[in-house]
Amino acid sequence: MHVSVIIPAYCEEHNVRSSIESAWASGASQVIVCDGGSTDRTVQIAIEAGAEIVHSVRGRGVQLNRGAAESRGDVLLFLHADSRLPERAIAQIEQVLLNPATAWGGFRQRIVHWNPCFRMIEAGNALRLKYRRLVYGDQAIFVRQTMFVSVEGFPELPLMEDVSLSDVLNQLTRPVLLRGPVSVDARRWLNKGAIRTTFDNWNFYKRFRAGTSADELASEYYGDNRCPASFAANSSHPLRTTTRRCQ
């Protein structure tokens, strides 16, 4: 079984190397970075780390599909640039896909921070996948290539593309939760505080379900179009541990 790991990136020079290296170490057959117009050293670093580069307009749904179009694997694994796969991630996928009825799923997470509130967030996200059958992108979605093609890939949305893909795939078969864990940078939660960020995420989800456009939500979620230098400037390691408390 050959697994292609696809990493959408935009100004992730402080993170992308670790993400790529984790994919190779886990047993990936191919690693693709689909860059959305980075103005930093993201592309150069990705090439140095052995990834294939695909260029795209910015937008996670578009970037994921452009990367998938260049893939050669039997299985596609979509990994955020600020996340790292565990060493046996591919082996875990291969094990569950021995069952022909299994076609897609995601991983348990480990948010890289000492505070116990993140353990609760991790547990909640695992339960969401297991019982609500909703897999977010930061859980490293994997799917058989044939199924991904059959549903015509991700909806090309700037946000909620993972929710929309989950909706479509759930009509075909239920996802599986792998033990992982995928290591996830805590920066999103630390930027505004874990409680506030979790509340905002649920609010975005509910508004999307109620009909708010993904473009409007993305404008609020991402703010301006600059590279996220405020994150990178506070980090000497792509998955840093900080002493800032959750709020």
Short mmCIF file of C-alpha atoms in Angstrom, two decimals:
data_model
loop_
_atom_site.label_atom_id
_atom_site.label_comp_id
_atom_site.label_asym_id
_atom_site.label_seq_id
_atom_site.Cartn_x
_atom_site.Cartn_y
_atom_site.Cartn_z
CA MET A 1 0.00 0.00 0.00
CA HIS A 2 1.38 3.39 -1.01
CA VAL A 3 0.38 6.49 0.96
CA SER A 4 0.75 10.02 -0.40
CA VAL A 5 0.91 12.73 2.25
CA ILE A 6 -0.41 16.10 1.09
CA ILE A 7 0.44 19.23 3.07
CA PRO A 8 -1.24 22.56 2.26
CA ALA A 9 1.01 25.45 3.25
CA TYR A 10 1.07 29.22 3.38
CA CYS A 11 4.02 30.95 5.04
CA GLU A 12 4.97 27.96 7.22
CA GLU A 13 8.75 28.19 7.11
CA HIS A 14 9.00 27.47 10.83
CA ASN A 15 6.84 24.34 10.65
CA VAL A 16 6.91 22.69 7.26
CA ARG A 17 10.23 20.84 7.63
CA SER A 18 9.10 18.96 10.73
CA SER A 19 5.78 18.12 9.09
CA ILE A 20 7.50 16.71 6.00
CA GLU A 21 10.12 14.81 7.99
CA SER A 22 7.42 13.22 10.14
CA ALA A 23 5.66 12.02 6.99
CA TRP A 24 8.81 10.39 5.64
CA ALA A 25 9.59 8.84 9.03
CA SER A 26 6.10 7.39 9.25
CA GLY A 27 6.56 5.51 5.97
CA ALA A 28 4.98 7.80 3.37
CA SER A 29 5.65 6.87 -0.26
CA GLN A 30 5.24 10.46 -1.44
CA VAL A 31 5.09 13.85 0.24
CA ILE A 32 3.53 16.80 -1.58
CA VAL A 33 3.48 20.37 -0.34
CA CYS A 34 0.89 22.50 -2.09
CA ASP A 35 1.91 26.09 -1.53
CA GLY A 36 -0.61 28.89 -1.61
CA GLY A 37 1.75 31.71 -2.55
CA SER A 38 4.07 31.90 0.44
CA THR A 39 6.33 34.93 0.60
CA ASP A 40 8.75 33.36 3.09
CA ARG A 41 11.08 30.34 2.72
CA THR A 42 8.34 27.69 2.89
CA VAL A 43 8.89 26.36 -0.64
CA GLN A 44 12.69 26.30 -0.39
CA ILE A 45 12.59 24.45 2.93
CA ALA A 46 10.02 21.97 1.60
CA ILE A 47 12.26 21.17 -1.37
CA GLU A 48 15.25 20.69 0.93
CA ALA A 49 13.16 18.26 3.01
CA GLY A 50 12.41 16.15 -0.06
CA ALA A 51 8.82 17.15 -0.77
CA GLU A 52 7.33 17.60 -4.21
CA ILE A 53 6.01 21.14 -4.71
CA VAL A 54 2.69 22.10 -6.25
CA HIS A 55 1.75 25.76 -6.62
CA SER A 56 -1.82 26.93 -6.15
CA VAL A 57 -3.94 29.93 -5.35
CA ARG A 58 -4.43 30.27 -1.60
CA GLY A 59 -7.36 28.40 -0.10
CA ARG A 60 -7.17 25.15 1.80
CA GLY A 61 -9.79 23.26 -0.23
CA VAL A 62 -8.18 24.29 -3.52
CA GLN A 63 -4.67 23.51 -2.28
CA LEU A 64 -5.66 20.08 -0.98
CA ASN A 65 -7.23 19.16 -4.30
CA ARG A 66 -4.27 20.45 -6.32
CA GLY A 67 -1.95 18.36 -4.21
CA ALA A 68 -4.17 15.30 -4.50
CA ALA A 69 -4.21 15.66 -8.29
CA GLU A 70 -0.43 15.05 -8.30
CA SER A 71 -0.55 12.09 -5.93
CA ARG A 72 0.35 8.52 -6.84
CA GLY A 73 -0.71 6.72 -3.66
CA ASP A 74 -3.43 4.20 -3.03
CA VAL A 75 -4.27 6.25 0.06
CA LEU A 76 -4.20 10.02 0.53
CA LEU A 77 -3.33 11.54 3.91
CA PHE A 78 -3.92 15.26 4.38
CA LEU A 79 -1.63 16.79 7.00
CA HIS A 80 -1.59 20.36 8.26
CA ALA A 81 1.79 22.08 8.03
CA ASP A 82 1.92 22.69 11.79
CA SER A 83 1.32 19.04 12.65
CA ARG A 84 3.49 15.93 12.81
CA LEU A 85 2.62 12.31 12.20
CA PRO A 86 3.61 9.60 14.68
CA GLU A 87 6.25 7.15 13.57
CA ARG A 88 3.78 4.34 12.85
CA ALA A 89 1.03 6.42 11.26
CA ILE A 90 1.20 4.64 7.91
CA ALA A 91 1.31 1.23 9.59
CA GLN A 92 -1.83 2.14 11.52
CA ILE A 93 -3.58 3.09 8.29
CA GLU A 94 -2.49 -0.08 6.53
CA GLN A 95 -3.79 -2.20 9.41
CA VAL A 96 -7.33 -0.78 9.35
CA LEU A 97 -7.52 -0.74 5.58
CA LEU A 98 -7.04 -4.49 5.48
CA ASN A 99 -10.79 -4.39 6.04
CA PRO A 100 -12.24 -3.55 2.60
CA ALA A 101 -15.25 -1.89 4.25
CA THR A 102 -12.99 0.73 5.82
CA ALA A 103 -12.13 3.68 3.59
CA TRP A 104 -11.35 6.79 5.61
CA GLY A 105 -10.81 8.33 9.01
CA GLY A 106 -8.46 10.37 11.19
CA PHE A 107 -6.18 10.22 14.22
CA ARG A 108 -6.24 11.02 17.89
CA GLN A 109 -4.33 14.22 18.61
CA ARG A 110 -1.66 15.39 21.00
CA ILE A 111 -1.72 19.17 21.31
CA VAL A 112 1.84 20.13 22.21
CA HIS A 113 1.34 21.94 25.49
CA TRP A 114 1.51 20.91 29.13
CA ASN A 115 -1.82 22.39 30.30
CA PRO A 116 -4.52 19.80 31.23
CA CYS A 117 -7.17 21.76 29.34
CA PHE A 118 -5.63 20.50 26.11
CA ARG A 119 -6.11 16.90 27.22
CA MET A 120 -9.84 17.65 27.45
CA ILE A 121 -9.85 19.20 23.98
CA GLU A 122 -8.07 16.14 22.57
CA ALA A 123 -10.59 13.81 24.19
CA GLY A 124 -13.51 15.86 22.88
CA ASN A 125 -12.14 15.83 19.36
CA ALA A 126 -11.70 12.06 19.47
CA LEU A 127 -15.29 11.63 20.66
CA ARG A 128 -16.53 13.94 17.91
CA LEU A 129 -14.91 11.69 15.30
CA LYS A 130 -16.04 8.45 16.87
CA TYR A 131 -19.66 9.31 17.61
CA ARG A 132 -20.52 12.28 15.39
CA ARG A 133 -18.45 10.99 12.48
CA LEU A 134 -16.98 14.43 11.92
CA VAL A 135 -13.25 14.54 11.10
CA TYR A 136 -11.43 17.87 11.21
CA GLY A 137 -8.34 18.58 9.14
CA ASP A 138 -6.07 18.77 12.17
CA GLN A 139 -6.82 15.10 12.81
CA ALA A 140 -4.95 14.22 9.59
CA ILE A 141 -7.76 12.92 7.37
CA PHE A 142 -6.87 9.83 5.34
CA VAL A 143 -8.97 8.29 2.57
CA ARG A 144 -8.64 5.67 -0.13
CA GLN A 145 -7.73 7.38 -3.37
CA THR A 146 -10.55 5.69 -5.27
CA MET A 147 -13.15 7.02 -2.82
CA PHE A 148 -11.64 10.50 -2.84
CA VAL A 149 -11.90 10.59 -6.63
CA SER A 150 -15.43 9.21 -6.57
CA VAL A 151 -16.67 12.13 -4.42
CA GLU A 152 -14.68 14.63 -6.53
CA GLY A 153 -12.37 15.61 -3.68
CA PHE A 154 -12.72 18.47 -1.24
CA PRO A 155 -15.26 21.20 -1.85
CA GLU A 156 -13.01 24.09 -2.83
CA LEU A 157 -13.82 26.25 0.16
CA PRO A 158 -11.46 28.53 2.13
CA LEU A 159 -12.79 27.08 5.40
CA MET A 160 -14.96 24.13 6.47
CA GLU A 161 -13.68 22.03 3.60
CA ASP A 162 -13.00 19.24 6.09
CA VAL A 163 -16.55 19.37 7.48
CA SER A 164 -17.98 19.31 3.96
CA LEU A 165 -15.84 16.33 2.93
CA SER A 166 -16.88 14.47 6.09
CA ASP A 167 -20.52 15.02 5.16
CA VAL A 168 -20.01 13.48 1.74
CA LEU A 169 -17.88 10.53 2.88
CA ASN A 170 -20.29 9.74 5.72
CA GLN A 171 -22.93 8.97 3.13
CA LEU A 172 -20.72 6.12 1.92
CA THR A 173 -19.16 4.67 5.07
CA ARG A 174 -18.27 5.66 8.62
CA PRO A 175 -14.78 6.91 9.54
CA VAL A 176 -12.34 5.12 11.83
CA LEU A 177 -10.37 6.70 14.66
CA LEU A 178 -6.69 5.69 14.79
CA ARG A 179 -4.69 5.91 18.00
CA GLY A 180 -1.98 8.15 16.48
CA PRO A 181 -1.43 10.54 18.00
CA VAL A 182 -0.84 13.36 15.56
CA SER A 183 1.14 16.13 17.27
CA VAL A 184 -0.54 19.50 16.77
CA ASP A 185 0.98 22.92 17.45
CA ALA A 186 -0.93 24.70 20.22
CA ARG A 187 -0.49 28.11 18.57
CA ARG A 188 -4.11 28.52 17.44
CA TRP A 189 -5.42 27.95 20.95
CA LEU A 190 -2.72 29.99 22.64
CA ASN A 191 -3.24 32.97 20.37
CA LYS A 192 -6.64 33.78 21.87
CA GLY A 193 -6.85 31.26 24.69
CA ALA A 194 -8.06 27.66 24.60
CA ILE A 195 -11.60 28.29 25.83
CA ARG A 196 -12.18 31.25 23.52
CA THR A 197 -10.74 29.39 20.53
CA THR A 198 -12.85 26.30 21.20
CA PHE A 199 -15.96 28.46 21.52
CA ASP A 200 -15.13 30.28 18.29
CA ASN A 201 -14.61 26.98 16.45
CA TRP A 202 -18.03 25.73 17.53
CA ASN A 203 -19.56 29.07 16.59
CA PHE A 204 -18.05 28.92 13.11
CA TYR A 205 -19.32 25.36 12.72
CA LYS A 206 -22.88 26.25 13.79
CA ARG A 207 -22.98 29.28 11.54
CA PHE A 208 -21.74 27.23 8.60
CA ARG A 209 -24.48 24.67 9.24
CA ALA A 210 -26.98 27.51 9.40
CA GLY A 211 -25.96 28.75 5.96
CA THR A 212 -23.23 31.36 6.50
CA SER A 213 -20.84 31.26 3.56
CA ALA A 214 -17.38 29.76 3.97
CA ASP A 215 -15.91 32.94 2.47
CA GLU A 216 -17.43 35.09 5.19
CA LEU A 217 -16.27 32.71 7.92
CA ALA A 218 -12.76 32.49 6.46
CA SER A 219 -12.49 36.27 6.45
CA GLU A 220 -13.16 36.28 10.19
CA TYR A 221 -11.05 33.21 10.94
CA TYR A 222 -7.91 34.24 9.10
CA GLY A 223 -8.16 38.00 9.49
CA ASP A 224 -5.81 39.66 7.01
CA ASN A 225 -3.78 38.01 4.26
CA ARG A 226 -0.31 38.47 5.73
CA CYS A 227 1.95 35.58 6.61
CA PRO A 228 1.33 34.48 10.22
CA ALA A 229 4.59 36.02 11.43
CA SER A 230 3.15 36.66 14.88
CA PHE A 231 3.05 32.90 15.39
CA ALA A 232 6.44 32.17 13.90
CA ALA A 233 8.21 34.98 15.74
CA ASN A 234 7.31 33.42 19.07
CA SER A 235 8.64 30.02 18.17
CA SER A 236 12.14 28.59 18.04
CA HIS A 237 10.68 25.14 17.40
CA PRO A 238 7.83 24.20 15.07
CA LEU A 239 5.92 22.48 17.87
CA ARG A 240 7.05 24.55 20.79
CA THR A 241 6.02 24.17 24.41
CA THR A 242 5.24 27.49 26.05
CA THR A 243 4.50 28.46 29.60
CA ARG A 244 1.53 30.60 28.69
CA ARG A 245 -1.59 29.32 30.43
CA CYS A 246 -4.85 28.53 28.72
CA GLN A 247 -7.46 31.23 28.99
#
